[in-house]
Short mmCIF file of C-alpha atoms and ligand atoms in Angstrom, two decimals:
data_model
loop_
_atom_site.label_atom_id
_atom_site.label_comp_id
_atom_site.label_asym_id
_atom_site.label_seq_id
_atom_site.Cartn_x
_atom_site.Cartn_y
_atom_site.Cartn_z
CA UNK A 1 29.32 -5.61 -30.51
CA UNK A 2 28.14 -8.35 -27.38
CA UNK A 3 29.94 -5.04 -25.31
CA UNK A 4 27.45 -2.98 -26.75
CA UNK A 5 24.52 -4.14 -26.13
CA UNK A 6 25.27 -5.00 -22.04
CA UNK A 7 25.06 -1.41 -22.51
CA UNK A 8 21.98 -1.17 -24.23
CA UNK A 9 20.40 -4.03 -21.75
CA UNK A 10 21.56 -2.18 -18.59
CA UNK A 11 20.09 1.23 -19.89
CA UNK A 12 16.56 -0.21 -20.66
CA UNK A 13 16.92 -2.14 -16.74
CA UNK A 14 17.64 1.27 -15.69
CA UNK A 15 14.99 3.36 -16.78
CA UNK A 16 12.69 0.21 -15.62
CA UNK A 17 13.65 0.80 -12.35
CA UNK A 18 13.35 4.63 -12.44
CA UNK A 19 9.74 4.26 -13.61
CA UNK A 20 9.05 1.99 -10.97
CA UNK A 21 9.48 4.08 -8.17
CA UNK A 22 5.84 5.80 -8.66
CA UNK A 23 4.54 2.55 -9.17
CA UNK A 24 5.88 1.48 -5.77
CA UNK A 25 3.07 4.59 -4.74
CA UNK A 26 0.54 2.84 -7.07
CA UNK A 27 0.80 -0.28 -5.44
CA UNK A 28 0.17 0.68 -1.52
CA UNK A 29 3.79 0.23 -1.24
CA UNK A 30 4.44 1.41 2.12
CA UNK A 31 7.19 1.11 5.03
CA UNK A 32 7.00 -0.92 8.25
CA UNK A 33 5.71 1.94 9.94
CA UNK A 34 3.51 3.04 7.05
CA UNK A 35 4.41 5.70 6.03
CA UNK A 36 4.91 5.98 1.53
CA UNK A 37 8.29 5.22 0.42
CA UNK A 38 9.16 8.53 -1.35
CA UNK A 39 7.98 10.48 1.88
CA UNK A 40 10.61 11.40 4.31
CA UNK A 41 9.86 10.53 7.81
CA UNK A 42 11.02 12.74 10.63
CA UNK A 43 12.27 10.62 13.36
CA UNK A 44 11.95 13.45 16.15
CA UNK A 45 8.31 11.83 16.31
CA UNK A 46 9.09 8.33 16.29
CA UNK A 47 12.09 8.71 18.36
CA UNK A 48 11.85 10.45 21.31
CA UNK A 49 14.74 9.88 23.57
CA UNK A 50 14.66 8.25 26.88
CA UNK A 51 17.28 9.66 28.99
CA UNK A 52 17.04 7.14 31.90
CA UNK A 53 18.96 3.89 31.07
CA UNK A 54 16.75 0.77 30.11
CA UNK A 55 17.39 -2.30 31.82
CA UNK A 56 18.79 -4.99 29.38
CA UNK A 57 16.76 -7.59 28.10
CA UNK A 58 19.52 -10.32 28.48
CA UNK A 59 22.42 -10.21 30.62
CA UNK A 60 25.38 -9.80 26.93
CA UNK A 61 22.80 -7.43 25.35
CA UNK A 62 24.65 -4.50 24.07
CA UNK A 63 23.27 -1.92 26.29
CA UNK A 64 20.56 1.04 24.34
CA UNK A 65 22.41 4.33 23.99
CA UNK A 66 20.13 6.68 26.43
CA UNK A 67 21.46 9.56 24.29
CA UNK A 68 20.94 11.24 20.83
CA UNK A 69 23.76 9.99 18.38
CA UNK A 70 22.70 12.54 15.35
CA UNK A 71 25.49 14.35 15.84
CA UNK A 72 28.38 11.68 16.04
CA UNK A 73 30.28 10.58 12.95
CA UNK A 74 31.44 7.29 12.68
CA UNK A 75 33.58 6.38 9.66
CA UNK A 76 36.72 4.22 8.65
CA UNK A 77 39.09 7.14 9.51
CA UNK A 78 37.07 8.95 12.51
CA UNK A 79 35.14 7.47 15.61
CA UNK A 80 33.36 10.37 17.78
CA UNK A 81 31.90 7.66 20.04
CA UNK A 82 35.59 7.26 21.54
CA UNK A 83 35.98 10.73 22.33
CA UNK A 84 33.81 9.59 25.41
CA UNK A 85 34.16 6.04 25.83
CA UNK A 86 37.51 4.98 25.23
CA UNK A 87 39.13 3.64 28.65
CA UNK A 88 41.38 6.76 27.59
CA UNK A 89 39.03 9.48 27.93
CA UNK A 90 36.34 8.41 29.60
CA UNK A 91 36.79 9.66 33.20
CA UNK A 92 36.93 12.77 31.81
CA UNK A 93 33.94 12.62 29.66
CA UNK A 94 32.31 11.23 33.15
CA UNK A 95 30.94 8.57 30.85
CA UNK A 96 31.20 4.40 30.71
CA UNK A 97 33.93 2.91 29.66
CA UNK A 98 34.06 0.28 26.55
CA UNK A 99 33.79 -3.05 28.52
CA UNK A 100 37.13 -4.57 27.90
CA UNK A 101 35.81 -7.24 24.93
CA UNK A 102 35.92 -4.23 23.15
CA UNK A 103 39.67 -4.68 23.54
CA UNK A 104 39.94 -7.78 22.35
CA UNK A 105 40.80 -9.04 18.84
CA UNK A 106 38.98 -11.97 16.82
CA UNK A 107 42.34 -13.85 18.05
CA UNK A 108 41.87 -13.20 21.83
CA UNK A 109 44.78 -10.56 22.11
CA UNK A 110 43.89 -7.91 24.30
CA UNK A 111 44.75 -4.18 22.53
CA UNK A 112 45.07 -0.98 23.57
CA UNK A 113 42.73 0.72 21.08
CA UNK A 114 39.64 -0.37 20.14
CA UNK A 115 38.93 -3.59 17.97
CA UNK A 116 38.52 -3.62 14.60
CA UNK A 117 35.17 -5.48 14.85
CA UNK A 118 33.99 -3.09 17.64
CA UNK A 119 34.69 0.04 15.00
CA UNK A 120 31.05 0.77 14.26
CA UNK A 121 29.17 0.89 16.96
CA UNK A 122 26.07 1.17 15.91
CA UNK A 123 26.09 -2.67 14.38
CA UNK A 124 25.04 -3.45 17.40
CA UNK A 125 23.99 0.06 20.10
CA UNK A 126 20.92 1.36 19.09
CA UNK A 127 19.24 4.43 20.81
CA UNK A 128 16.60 3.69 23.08
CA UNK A 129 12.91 4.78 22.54
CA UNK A 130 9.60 3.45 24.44
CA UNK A 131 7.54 3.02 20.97
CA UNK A 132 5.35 0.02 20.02
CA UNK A 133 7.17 -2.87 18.01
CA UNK A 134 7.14 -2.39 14.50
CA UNK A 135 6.15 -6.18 13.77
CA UNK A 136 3.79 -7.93 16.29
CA UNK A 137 6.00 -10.87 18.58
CA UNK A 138 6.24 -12.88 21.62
CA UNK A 139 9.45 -11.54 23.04
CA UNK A 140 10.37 -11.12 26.43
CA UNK A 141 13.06 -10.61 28.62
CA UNK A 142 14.90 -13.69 29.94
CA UNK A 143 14.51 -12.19 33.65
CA UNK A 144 10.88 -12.51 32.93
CA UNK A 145 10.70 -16.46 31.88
C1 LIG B 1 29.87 13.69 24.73
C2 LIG B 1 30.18 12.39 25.28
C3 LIG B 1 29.59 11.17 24.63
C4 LIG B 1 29.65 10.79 23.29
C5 LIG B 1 30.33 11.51 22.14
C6 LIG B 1 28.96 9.52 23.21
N1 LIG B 1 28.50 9.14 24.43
FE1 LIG B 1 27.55 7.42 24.92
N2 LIG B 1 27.30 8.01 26.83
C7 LIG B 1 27.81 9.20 27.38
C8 LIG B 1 27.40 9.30 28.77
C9 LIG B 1 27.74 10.45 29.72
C10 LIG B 1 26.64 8.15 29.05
C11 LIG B 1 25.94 7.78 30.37
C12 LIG B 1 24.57 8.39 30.35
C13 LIG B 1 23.74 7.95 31.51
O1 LIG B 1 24.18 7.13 32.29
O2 LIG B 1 22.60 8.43 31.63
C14 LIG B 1 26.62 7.36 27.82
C15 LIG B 1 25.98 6.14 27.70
C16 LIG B 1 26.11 5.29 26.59
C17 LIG B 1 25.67 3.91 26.55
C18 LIG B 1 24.97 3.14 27.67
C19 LIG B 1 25.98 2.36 28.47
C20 LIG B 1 25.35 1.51 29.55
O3 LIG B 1 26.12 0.81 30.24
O4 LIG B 1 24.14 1.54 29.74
C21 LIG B 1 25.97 3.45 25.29
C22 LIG B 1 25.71 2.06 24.75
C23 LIG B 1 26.59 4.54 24.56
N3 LIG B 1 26.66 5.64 25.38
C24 LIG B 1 27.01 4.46 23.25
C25 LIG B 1 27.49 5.53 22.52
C26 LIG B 1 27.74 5.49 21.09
C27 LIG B 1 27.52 4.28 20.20
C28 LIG B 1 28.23 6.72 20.74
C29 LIG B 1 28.58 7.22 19.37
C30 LIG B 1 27.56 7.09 18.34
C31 LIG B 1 28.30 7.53 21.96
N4 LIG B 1 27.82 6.78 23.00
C32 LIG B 1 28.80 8.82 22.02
C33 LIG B 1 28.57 10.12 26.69
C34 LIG B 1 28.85 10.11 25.33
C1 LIG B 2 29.81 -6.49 17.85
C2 LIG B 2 28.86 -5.75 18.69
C3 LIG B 2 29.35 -4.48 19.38
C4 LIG B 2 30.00 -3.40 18.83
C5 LIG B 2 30.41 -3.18 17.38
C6 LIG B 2 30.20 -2.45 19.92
N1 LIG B 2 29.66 -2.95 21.08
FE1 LIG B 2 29.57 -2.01 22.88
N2 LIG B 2 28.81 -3.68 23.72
C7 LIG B 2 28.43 -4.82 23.06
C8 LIG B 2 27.94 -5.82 24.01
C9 LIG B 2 27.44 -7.22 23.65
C10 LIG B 2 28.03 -5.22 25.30
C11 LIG B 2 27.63 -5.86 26.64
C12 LIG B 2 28.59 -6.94 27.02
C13 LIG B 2 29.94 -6.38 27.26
O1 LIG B 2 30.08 -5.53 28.14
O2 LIG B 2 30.83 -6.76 26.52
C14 LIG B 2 28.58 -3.88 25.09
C15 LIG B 2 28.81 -2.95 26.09
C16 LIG B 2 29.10 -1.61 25.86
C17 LIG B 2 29.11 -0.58 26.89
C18 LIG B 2 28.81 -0.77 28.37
C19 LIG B 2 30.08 -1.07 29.08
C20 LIG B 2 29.84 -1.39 30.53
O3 LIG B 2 30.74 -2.02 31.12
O4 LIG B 2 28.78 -1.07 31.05
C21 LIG B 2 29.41 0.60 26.27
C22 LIG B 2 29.54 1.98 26.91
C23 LIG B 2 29.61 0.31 24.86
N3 LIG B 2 29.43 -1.05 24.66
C24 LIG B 2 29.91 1.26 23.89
C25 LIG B 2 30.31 0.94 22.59
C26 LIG B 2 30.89 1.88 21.67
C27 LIG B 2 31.10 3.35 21.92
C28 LIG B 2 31.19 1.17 20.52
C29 LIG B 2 31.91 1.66 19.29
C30 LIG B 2 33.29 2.13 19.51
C31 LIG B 2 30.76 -0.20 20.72
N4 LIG B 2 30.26 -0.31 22.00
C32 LIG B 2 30.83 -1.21 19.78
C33 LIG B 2 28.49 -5.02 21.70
C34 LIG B 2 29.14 -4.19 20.79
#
């Protein structure tokens, strides 16, 4: 019977939350950038790719990725990202190698493949773009201070 009517409760939170995705429209809801929440937003025009590298901001900043990434799947059993930048292909690829911490374990042994906590690399590489900050701030770059 209590089984039951979980159910009942989680149906009627359900359908709450479907209904309130035009009200999110009612309500100005909008993203950072502005645009409405149920409109897809094309990132060609936010996005457009720098191909010259950016300095870094602070010396252990991951670097920006000065190239598209669209096309490169990253998932627990694949990595495209490696096809290039492992220290194993890289020369070939005529791209940068991983810096070696991407070698090293969360228990300081150096590996031959890639760490586990280095698999996804975009945690932490972003593509690079020139486009105004989404959220006003006083950043700057610690060469600059
Ligand atoms: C087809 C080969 C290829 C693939 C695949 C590739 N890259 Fe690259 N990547 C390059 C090359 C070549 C450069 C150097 C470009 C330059 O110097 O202008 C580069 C540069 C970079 C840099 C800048 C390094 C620095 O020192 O400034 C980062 C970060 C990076 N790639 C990350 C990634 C990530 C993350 C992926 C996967 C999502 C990826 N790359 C997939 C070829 C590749
Ligand atoms: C936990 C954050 C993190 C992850 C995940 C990560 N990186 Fe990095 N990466 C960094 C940092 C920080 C640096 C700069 C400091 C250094 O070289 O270790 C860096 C440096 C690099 C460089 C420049 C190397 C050089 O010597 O110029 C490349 C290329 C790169 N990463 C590619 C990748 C790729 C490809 C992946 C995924 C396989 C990846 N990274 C995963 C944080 C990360």
């Amino acid at each position: 019977m209590q089984r039951q009517s979980i159910w009942v409760v989680a149906a009627v939170v359900g359908l709450l939350l479907a209904g309130s995705y035009p009200l999110a429209q009612e309500l100005g809801v909008a993203s950072l950038r502005g645009a409405q929440v149920d409109v897809p937003v094309g990132i060609e025009d936010l996005a457009a790719q720098h191909k010259r590298r950016f300095n870094r901001a602070y010396r252990m900043q991951p670097p920006l990725i000065p190239h598209g990434i669209d096309q490169y799947q990253i998932d627990a059993a694949n990595n495209q990202c490696l096809g290039c930048h492992d220290w194993s292909n890289a020369g070939d690829q005529d791209a940068p190698t991983l810096s070696m911490t991407h070698y090293l374990d969360r228990d300081g042994r150096q590996l031959d493949e890639v760490a586990g906590t280095r698999w996804f690399c975009n945690q932490c590489h972003v593509t690079q773009a020139d486009v105004e900050p989404l959220v006003e701030n006083t950043f700057v770059p610690s060469s600059q201070r």
